[in-house]
Coordinates of C-alpha atoms in Angstrom, one line a residue:
X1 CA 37.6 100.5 151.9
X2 CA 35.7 97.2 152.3
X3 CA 36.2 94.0 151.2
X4 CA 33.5 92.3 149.0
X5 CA 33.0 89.0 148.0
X6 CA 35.2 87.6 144.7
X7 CA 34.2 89.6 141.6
X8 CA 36.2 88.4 139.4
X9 CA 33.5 86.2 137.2
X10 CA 30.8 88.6 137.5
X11 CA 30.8 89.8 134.0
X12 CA 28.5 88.7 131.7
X13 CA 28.4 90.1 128.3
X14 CA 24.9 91.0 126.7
X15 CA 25.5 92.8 123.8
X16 CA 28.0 92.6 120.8
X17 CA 30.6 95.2 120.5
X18 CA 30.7 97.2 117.4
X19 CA 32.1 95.7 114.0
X20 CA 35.4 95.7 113.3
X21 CA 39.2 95.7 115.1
X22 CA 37.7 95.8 118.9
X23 CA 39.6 97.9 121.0
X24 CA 39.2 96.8 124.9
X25 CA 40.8 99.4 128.0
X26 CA 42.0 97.8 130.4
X27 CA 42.5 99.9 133.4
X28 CA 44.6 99.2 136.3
X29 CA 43.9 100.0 139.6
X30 CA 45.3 100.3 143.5
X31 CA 42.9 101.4 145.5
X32 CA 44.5 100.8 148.8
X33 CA 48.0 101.0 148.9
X34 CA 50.5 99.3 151.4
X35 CA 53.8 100.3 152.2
X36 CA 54.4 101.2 148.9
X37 CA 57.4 102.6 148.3
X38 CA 57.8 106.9 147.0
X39 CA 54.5 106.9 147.0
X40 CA 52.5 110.2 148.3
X41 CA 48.9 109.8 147.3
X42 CA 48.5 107.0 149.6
X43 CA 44.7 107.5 150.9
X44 CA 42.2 105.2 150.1
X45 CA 39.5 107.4 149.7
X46 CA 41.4 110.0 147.2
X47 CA 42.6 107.5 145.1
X48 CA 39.0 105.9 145.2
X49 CA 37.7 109.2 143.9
X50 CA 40.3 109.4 141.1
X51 CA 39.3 106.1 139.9
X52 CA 35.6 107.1 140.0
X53 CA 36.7 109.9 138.1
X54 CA 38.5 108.3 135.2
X55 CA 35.8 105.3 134.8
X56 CA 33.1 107.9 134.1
X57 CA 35.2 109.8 131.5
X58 CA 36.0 106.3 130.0
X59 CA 32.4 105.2 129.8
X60 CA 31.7 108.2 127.1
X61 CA 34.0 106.4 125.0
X62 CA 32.2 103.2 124.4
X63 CA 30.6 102.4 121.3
X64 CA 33.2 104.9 119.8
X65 CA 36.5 104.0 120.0
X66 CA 36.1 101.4 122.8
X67 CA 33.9 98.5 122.5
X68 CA 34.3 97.6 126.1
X69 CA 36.3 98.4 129.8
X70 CA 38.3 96.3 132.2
X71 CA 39.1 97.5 135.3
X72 CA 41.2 95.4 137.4
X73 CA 41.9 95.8 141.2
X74 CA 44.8 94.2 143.3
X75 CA 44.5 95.7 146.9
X76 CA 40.6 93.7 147.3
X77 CA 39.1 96.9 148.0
X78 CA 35.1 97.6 147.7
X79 CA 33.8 98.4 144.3
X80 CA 30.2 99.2 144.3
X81 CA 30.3 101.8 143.8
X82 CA 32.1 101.7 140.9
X83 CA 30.0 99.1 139.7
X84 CA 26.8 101.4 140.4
X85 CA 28.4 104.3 138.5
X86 CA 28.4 102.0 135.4
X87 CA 24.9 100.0 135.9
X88 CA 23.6 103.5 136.0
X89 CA 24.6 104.4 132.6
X90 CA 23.1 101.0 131.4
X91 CA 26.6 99.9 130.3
X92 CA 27.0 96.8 132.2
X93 CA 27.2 94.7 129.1
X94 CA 30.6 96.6 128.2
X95 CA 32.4 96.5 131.5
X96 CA 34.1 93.9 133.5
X97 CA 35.8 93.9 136.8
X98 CA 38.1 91.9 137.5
X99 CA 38.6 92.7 141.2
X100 CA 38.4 91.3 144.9
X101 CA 40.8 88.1 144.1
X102 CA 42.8 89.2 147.0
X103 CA 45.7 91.8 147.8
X104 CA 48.5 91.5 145.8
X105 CA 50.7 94.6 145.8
X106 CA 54.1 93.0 146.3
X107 CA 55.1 96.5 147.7
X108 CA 58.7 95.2 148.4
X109 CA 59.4 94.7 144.7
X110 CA 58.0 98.3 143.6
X111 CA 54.8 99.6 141.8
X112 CA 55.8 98.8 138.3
X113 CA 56.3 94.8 139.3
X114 CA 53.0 94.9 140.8
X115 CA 51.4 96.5 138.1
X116 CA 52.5 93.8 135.3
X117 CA 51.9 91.1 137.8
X118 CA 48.2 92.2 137.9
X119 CA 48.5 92.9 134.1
X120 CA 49.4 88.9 133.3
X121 CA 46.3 87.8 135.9
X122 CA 43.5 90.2 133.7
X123 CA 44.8 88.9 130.5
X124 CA 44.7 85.3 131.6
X125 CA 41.1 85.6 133.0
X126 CA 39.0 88.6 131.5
X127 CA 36.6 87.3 130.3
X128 CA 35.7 90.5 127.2
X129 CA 39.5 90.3 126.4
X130 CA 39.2 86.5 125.9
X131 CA 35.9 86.8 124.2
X132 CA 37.1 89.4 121.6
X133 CA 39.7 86.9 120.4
X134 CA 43.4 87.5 118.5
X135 CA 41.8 90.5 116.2
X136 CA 41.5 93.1 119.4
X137 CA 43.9 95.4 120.7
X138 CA 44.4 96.1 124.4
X139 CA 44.8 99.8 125.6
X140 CA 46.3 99.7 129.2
X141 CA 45.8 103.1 131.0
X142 CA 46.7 104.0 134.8
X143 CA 43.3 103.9 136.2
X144 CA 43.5 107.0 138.0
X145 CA 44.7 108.9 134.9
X146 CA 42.5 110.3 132.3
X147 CA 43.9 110.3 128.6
X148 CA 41.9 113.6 127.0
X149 CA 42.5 112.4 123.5
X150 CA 42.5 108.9 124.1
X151 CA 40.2 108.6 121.0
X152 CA 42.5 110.2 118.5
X153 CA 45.4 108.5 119.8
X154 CA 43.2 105.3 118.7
X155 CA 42.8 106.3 115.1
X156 CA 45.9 107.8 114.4
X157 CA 47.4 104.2 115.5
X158 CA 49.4 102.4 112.7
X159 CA 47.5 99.2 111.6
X160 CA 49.0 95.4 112.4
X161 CA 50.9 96.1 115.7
X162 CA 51.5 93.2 117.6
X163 CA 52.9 96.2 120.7
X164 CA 52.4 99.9 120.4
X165 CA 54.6 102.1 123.0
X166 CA 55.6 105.6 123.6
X167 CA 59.6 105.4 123.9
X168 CA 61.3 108.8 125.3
X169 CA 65.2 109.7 124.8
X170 CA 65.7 112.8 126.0
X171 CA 65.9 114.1 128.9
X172 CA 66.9 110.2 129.6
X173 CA 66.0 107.1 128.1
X174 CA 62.4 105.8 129.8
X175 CA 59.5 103.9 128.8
X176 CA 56.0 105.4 129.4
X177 CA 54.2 102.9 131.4
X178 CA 50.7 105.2 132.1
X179 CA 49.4 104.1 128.5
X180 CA 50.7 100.9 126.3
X181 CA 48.2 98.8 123.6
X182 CA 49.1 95.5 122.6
X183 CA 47.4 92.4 121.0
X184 CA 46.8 89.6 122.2
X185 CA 49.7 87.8 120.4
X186 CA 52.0 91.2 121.4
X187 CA 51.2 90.4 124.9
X188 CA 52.4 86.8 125.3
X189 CA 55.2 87.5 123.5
X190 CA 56.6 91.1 125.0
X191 CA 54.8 91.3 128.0
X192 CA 54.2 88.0 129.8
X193 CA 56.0 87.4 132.6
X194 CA 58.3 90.8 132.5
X195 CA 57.6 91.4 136.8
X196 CA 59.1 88.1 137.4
X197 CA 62.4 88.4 134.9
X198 CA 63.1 91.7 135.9
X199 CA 61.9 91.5 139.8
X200 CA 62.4 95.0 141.3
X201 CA 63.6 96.3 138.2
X202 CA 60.8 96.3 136.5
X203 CA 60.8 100.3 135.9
X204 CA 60.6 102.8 133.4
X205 CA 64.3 102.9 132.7
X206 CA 64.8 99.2 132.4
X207 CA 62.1 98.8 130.3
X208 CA 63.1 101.2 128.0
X209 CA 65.9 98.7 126.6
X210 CA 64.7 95.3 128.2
X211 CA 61.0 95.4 126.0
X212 CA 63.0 96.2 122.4
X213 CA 65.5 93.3 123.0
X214 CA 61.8 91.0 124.0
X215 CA 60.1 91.8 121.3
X216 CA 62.1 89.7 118.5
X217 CA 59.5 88.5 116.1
X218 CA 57.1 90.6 117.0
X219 CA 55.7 94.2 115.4
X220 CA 57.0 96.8 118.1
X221 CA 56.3 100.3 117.2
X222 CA 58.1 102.3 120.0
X223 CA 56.5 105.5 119.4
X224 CA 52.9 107.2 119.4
X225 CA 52.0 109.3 116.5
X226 CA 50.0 111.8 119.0
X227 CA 51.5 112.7 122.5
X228 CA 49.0 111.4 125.2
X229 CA 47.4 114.3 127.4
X230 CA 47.0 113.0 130.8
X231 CA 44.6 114.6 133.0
X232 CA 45.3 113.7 136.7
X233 CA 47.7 113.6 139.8
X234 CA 50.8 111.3 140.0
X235 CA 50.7 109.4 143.0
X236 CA 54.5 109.8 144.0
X237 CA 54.8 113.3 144.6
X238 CA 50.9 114.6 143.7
X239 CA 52.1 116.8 140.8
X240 CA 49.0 117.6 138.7
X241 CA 50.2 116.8 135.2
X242 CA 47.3 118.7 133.7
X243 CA 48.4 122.4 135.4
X244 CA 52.2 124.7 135.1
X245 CA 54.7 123.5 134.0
X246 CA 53.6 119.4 133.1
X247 CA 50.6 121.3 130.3
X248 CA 54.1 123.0 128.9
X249 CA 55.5 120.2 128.5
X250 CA 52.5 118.4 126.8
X251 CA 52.3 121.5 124.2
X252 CA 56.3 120.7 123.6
X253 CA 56.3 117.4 123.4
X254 CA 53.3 117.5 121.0
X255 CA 54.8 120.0 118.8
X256 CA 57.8 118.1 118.7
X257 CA 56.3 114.9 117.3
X258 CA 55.2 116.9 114.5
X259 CA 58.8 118.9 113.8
X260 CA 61.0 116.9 114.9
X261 CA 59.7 113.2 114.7
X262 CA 63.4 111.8 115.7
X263 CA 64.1 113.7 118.5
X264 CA 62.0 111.5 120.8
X265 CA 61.4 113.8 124.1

């Protein structure tokens, strides 16, 4: 992938989102990988592709739930394309990038602490999630995932979160990281900062305890009311989690929120 010229200000907002609680996605993105660590899907090009292919399901989604999109980049990989994908659909008005600031993967301290550290950079300069103000709420995704029912997820959420996460129990204690929402207010008070106080244990485990004992103060709700159904490959072992066994497990898990509510699986 090439390197373009800083992106970062680019966005310029021409239109006004719909009425109401704005909800923003912010999607994170790698494109080029280095030396990162358990990590299969490593090519450039494939990873590219599943980006491509998530920002076009996303962009169906504006107007209703999403009043705009986000996608930030860390590795200062090209773009365009990505950027032609939306000017095509005359949507330019509802999506920022926030990209080609210059590679910063931190690839000895893990994915996860990269990921947040890119996380505190977009919410300090996007300029859609500044403009929407304190009223909006932030829907982080995994940019290379697809969440089929991302909408409903949306309206079943409960009203006045400050943080909205999906906790699990069993078969261990983990936090979900591919899909979190927040506030503004819930982000500088759970999530600001989290790579840098937890280094390289900023993971799924950790955080399962380390965000509950954060968030004092502040509306966590540690659950979703719908189980998220992600449609694409994990990039440490290229498991598809829409085929076999991972689609059982999405059936179960959803039938267990409505059954057995307490028994967080």
């Amino acid at each position: 992938m090439q390197t373009t010229k800083n992106e970062t200000m680019a966005f310029t907002p021409t239109a006004q989102p719909p009425v109401g609680t704005q909800q923003i996605l912010l999607m994170t993105a790698t494109i080029t990988p280095n030396n990162a660590r358990n990590l299969l899907r490593t090519d450039p090009v494939v990873r590219f592709g599943d980006y491509y292919r998530a920002l076009e399901f996303y962009l169906r989604l504006l107007g209703q739930p999403l009043a705009g999109i986000v996608f930030v980049e860390n590795s200062s990989s090209d773009v365009a394309k990505l950027r032609h994908l939306v000017t095509s659909h005359g949507l330019s008005d509802r999506v920022e990038f926030v990209c080609n600031y210059g590679s910063y993967l931190y690839s000895e301290q893990g994915r996860a602490y990269g990921e947040f550290k890119l996380l505190d950079y977009a919410m300090s300069v996007s300029k859609m999630i500044r403009g929407v103000g304190a009223g909006s709420v932030v829907w982080k995704v995994t940019g290379r995932y697809k969440v089929k029912n991302l909408a409903s997820i949306i309206a079943s959420a409960p009203r006045g979160f400050d943080a909205y996460v999906d906790m699990k129990d069993h078969p261990r204690r983990w936090l979900d990281l591919r899909l979190m929402a927040w506030t503004p207010f819930g982000y500088e008070r759970v999530f600001r900062g989290v790579a840098d106080d937890l280094e390289a244990k900023t993971h799924e485990a950790v955080m399962r305890d380390y965000l509950p004992a954060r968030a004092s103060g502040v509306r966590l709700v540690p659950r979703f009311r719908k189980e998220p159904c992600i449609d694409g490959i994990r990039g440490w072992d290229n498991g598809n989690y829409s085929k076999g066994g991972e689609l059982i497990k999405f059936y179960v898990r959803s039938l267990g929120r409505v059954v057995a509510p307490w028994y967080w699986i």
